[in-house]
PDB file of C-alpha atoms in Angstrom:
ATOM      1  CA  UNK A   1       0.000   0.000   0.000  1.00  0.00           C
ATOM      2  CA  UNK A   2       1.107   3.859  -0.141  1.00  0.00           C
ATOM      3  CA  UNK A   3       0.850   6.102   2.130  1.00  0.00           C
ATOM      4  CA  UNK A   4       2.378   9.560   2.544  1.00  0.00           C
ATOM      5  CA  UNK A   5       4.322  11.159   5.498  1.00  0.00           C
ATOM      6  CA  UNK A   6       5.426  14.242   6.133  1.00  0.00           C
ATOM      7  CA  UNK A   7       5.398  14.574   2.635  1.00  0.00           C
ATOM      8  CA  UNK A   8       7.242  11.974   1.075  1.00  0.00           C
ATOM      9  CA  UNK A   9       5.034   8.964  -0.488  1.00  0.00           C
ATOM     10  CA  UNK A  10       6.118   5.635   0.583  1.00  0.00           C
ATOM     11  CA  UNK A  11       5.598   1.683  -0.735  1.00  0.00           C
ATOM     12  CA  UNK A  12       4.655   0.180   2.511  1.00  0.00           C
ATOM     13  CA  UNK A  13       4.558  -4.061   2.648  1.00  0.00           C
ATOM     14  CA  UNK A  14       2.062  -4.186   5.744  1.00  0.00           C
ATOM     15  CA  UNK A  15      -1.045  -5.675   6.347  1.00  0.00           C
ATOM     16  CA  UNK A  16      -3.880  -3.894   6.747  1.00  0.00           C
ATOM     17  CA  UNK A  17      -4.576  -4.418  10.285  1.00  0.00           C
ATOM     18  CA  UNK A  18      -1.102  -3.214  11.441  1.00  0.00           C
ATOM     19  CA  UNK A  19      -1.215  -0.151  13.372  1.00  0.00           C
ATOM     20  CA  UNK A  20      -0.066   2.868  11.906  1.00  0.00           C
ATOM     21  CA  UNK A  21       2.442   3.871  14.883  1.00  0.00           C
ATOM     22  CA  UNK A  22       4.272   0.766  13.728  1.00  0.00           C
ATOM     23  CA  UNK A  23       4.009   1.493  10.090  1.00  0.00           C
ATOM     24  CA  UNK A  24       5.765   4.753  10.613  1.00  0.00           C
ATOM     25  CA  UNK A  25       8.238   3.390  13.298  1.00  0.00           C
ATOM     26  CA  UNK A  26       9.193  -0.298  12.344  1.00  0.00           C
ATOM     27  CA  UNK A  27       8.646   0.328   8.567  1.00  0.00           C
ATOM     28  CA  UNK A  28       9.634   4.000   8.001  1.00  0.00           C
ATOM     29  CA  UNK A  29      12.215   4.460  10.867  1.00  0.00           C
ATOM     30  CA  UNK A  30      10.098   7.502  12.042  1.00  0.00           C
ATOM     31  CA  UNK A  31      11.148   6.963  15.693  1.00  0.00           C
ATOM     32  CA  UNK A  32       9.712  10.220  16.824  1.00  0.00           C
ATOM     33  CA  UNK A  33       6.656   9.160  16.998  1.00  0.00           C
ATOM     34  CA  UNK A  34       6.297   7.449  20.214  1.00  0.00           C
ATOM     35  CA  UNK A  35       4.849   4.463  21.946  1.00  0.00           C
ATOM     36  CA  UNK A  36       2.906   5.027  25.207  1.00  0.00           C
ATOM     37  CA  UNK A  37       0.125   2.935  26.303  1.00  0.00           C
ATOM     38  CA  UNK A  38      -1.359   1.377  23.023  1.00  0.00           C
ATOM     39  CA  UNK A  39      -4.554   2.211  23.771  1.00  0.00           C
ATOM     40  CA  UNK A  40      -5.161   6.038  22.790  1.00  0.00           C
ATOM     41  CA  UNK A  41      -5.069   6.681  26.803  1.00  0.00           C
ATOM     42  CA  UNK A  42      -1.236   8.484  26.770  1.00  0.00           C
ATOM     43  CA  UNK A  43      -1.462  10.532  23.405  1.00  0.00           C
ATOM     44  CA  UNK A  44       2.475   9.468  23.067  1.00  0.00           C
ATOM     45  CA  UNK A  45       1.378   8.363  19.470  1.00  0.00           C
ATOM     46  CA  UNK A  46      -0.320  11.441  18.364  1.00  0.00           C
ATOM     47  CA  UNK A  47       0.254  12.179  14.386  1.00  0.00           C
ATOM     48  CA  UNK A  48      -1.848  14.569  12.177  1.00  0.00           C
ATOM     49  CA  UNK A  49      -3.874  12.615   9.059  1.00  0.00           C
ATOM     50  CA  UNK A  50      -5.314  15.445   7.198  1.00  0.00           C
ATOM     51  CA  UNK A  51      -4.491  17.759   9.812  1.00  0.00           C
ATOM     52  CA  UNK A  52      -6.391  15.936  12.373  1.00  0.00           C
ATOM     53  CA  UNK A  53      -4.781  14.762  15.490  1.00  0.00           C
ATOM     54  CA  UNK A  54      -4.961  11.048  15.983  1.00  0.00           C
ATOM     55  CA  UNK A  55      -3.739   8.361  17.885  1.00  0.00           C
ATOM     56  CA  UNK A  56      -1.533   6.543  15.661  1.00  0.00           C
ATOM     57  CA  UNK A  57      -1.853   3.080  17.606  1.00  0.00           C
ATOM     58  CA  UNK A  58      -5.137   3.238  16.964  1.00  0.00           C
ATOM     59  CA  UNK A  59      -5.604   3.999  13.709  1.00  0.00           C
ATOM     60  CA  UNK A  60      -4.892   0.623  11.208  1.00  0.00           C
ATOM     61  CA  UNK A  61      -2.573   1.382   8.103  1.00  0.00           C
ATOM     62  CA  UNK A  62      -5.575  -0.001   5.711  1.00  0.00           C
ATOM     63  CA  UNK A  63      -7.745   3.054   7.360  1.00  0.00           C
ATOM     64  CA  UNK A  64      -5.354   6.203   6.748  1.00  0.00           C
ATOM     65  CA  UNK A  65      -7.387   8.548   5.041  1.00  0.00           C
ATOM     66  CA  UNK A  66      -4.745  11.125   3.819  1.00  0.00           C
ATOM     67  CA  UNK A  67      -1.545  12.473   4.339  1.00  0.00           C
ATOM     68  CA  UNK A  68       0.075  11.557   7.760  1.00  0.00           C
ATOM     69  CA  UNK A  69       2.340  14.520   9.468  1.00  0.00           C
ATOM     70  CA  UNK A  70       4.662  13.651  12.386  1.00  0.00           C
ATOM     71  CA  UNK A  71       6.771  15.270  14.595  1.00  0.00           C
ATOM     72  CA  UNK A  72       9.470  15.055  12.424  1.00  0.00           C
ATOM     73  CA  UNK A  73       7.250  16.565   9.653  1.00  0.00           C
ATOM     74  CA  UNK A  74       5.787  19.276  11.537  1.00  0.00           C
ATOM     75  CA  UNK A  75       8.910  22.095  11.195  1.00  0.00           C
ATOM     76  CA  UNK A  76      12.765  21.641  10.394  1.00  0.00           C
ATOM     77  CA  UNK A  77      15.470  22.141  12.288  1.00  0.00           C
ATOM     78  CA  UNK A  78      15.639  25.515  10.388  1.00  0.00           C
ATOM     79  CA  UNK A  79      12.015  26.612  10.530  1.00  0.00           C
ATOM     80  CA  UNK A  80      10.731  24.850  13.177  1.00  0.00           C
ATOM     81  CA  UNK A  81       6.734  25.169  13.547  1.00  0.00           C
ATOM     82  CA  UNK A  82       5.400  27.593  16.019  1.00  0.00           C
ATOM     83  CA  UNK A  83       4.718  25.058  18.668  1.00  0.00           C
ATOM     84  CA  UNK A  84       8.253  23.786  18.437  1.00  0.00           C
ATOM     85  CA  UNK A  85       9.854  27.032  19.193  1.00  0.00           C
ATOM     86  CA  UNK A  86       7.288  27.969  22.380  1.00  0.00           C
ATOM     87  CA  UNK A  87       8.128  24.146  23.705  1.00  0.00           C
ATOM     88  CA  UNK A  88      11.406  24.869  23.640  1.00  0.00           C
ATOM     89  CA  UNK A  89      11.221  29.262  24.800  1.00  0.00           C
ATOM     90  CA  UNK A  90       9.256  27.549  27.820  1.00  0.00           C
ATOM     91  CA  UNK A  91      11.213  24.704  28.341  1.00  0.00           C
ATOM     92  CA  UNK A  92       8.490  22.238  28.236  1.00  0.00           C
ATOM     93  CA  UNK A  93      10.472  19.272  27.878  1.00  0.00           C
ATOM     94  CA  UNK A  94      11.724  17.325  30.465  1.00  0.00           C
ATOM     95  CA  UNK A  95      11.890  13.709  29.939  1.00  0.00           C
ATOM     96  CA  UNK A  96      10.637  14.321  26.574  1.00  0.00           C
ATOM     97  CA  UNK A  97       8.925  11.294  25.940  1.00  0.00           C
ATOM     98  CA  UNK A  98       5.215  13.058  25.521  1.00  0.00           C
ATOM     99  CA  UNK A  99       6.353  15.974  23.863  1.00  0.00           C
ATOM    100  CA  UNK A 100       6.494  14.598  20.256  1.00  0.00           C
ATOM    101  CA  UNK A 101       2.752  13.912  21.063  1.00  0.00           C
ATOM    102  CA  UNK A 102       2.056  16.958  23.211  1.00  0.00           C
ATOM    103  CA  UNK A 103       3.397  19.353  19.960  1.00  0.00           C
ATOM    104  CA  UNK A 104       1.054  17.272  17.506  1.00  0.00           C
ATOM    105  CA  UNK A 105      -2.179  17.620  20.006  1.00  0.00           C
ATOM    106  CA  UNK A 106      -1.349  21.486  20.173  1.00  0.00           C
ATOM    107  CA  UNK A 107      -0.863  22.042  16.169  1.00  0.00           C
ATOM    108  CA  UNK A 108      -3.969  20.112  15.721  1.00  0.00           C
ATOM    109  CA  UNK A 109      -5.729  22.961  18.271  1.00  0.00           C
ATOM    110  CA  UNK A 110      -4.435  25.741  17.129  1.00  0.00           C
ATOM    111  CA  UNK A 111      -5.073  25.157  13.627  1.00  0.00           C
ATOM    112  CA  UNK A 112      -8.893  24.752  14.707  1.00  0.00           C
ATOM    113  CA  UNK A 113      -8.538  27.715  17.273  1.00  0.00           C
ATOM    114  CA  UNK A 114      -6.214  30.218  16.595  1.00  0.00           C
ATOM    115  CA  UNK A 115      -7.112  31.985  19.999  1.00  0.00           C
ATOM    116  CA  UNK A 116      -7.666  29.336  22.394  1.00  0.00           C
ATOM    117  CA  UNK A 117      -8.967  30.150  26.439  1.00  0.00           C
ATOM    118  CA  UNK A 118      -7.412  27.880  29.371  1.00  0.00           C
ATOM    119  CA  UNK A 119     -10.496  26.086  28.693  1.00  0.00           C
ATOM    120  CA  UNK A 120     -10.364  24.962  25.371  1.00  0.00           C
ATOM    121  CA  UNK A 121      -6.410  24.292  25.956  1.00  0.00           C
ATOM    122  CA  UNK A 122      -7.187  22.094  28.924  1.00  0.00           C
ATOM    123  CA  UNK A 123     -10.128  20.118  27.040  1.00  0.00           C
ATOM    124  CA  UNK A 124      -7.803  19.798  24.291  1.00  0.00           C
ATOM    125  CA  UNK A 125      -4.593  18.580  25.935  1.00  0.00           C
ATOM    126  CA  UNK A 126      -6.260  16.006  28.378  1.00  0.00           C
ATOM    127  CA  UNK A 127      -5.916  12.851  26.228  1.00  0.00           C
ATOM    128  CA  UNK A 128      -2.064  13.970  26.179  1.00  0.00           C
ATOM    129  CA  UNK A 129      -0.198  12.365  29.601  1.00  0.00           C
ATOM    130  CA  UNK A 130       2.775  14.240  30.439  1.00  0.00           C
ATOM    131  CA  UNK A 131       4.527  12.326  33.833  1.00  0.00           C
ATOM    132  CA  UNK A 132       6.679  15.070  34.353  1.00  0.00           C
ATOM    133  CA  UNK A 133       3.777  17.334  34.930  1.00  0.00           C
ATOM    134  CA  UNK A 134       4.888  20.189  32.925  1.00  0.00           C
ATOM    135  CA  UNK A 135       1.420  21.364  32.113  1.00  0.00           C
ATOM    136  CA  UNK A 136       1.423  24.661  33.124  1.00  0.00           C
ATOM    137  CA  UNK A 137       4.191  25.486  31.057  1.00  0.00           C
ATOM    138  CA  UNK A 138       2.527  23.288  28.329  1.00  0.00           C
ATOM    139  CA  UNK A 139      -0.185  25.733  28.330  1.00  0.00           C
ATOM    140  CA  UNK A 140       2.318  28.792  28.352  1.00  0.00           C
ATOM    141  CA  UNK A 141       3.975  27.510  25.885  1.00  0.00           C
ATOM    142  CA  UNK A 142       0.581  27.182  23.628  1.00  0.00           C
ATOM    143  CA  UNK A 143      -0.366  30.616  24.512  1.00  0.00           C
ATOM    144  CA  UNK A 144       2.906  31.785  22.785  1.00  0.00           C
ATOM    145  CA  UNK A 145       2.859  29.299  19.671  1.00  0.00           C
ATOM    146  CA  UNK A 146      -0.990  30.883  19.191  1.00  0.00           C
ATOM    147  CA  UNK A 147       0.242  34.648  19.566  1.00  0.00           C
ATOM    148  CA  UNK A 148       2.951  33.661  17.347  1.00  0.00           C
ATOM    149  CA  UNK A 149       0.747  32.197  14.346  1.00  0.00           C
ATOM    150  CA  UNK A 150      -1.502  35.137  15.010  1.00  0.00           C
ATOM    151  CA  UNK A 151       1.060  37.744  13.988  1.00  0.00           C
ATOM    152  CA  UNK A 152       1.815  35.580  10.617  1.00  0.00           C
TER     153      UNK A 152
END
């Protein structure tokens, strides 16, 4: 089957039933997409498909429905997406194993609500587990990204 990520098509060998999370790690060597809990509770997994957040252990590589975006697709290393550069102005990141997630969850937001309230952050961000409980600066750092895409 195809399938495109972060913009590059791809022959994939894979049954149908595989999970996408390990069509993009096992089969594409995109390791930045994470494995949490398996079961959509962690949001370690998150991925865009058509600019939707979704759990990408959940979602069976015969049921993409578009064009995946990752982590890794999100920004570059040069022009890193606006969510990137407030994670890393409010040093969200500690152990850094949600934050691959965490970044795709608030893209996916912002994109849908340029100006979100504490509200609409917190509904947002609650399927996303961070262990390190950086959450206040996870909504900080949200509250930047948005001003940020605002000015653009």
């Amino acid at each position: 089957m195809q399938i495109t990520v972060d913009g590059k098509r791809h022959e994939v060998d894979v049954e149908d039933d595989m999970p996408l999370l390990w069509v993009l790690r096992d089969e594409l060597d995109i390791t930045g997409v994470k494995y949490g809990c398996g079961i959509a509770q962690c949001g370690a997994c998150t991925v865009h498909i058509d600019g939707e957040a979704v759990r990408s252990c959940q979602v069976l590589a015969g049921d993409v429905w578009g064009d995946v975006t990752t982590i890794q697709g999100l920004g570059t290393p040069e022009a890193l997406h606006a969510v990137q550069s407030a994670w890393i102005d409010h040093q969200v990141a500690q152990c850094g194993y949600c934050q691959s997630g965490q970044i795709m969850q608030a893209a996916a937001l912002l994109a849908e609500t340029p100006n979100p309230t504490d509200q609409d952050i917190d509904d947002a961000m609650s399927g996303n587990l961070c262990r390190c409980g950086t959450y206040p600066r996870i909504r900080a750092a949200i509250k930047t990204a948005a001003s940020k895409l605002r000015e653009v």
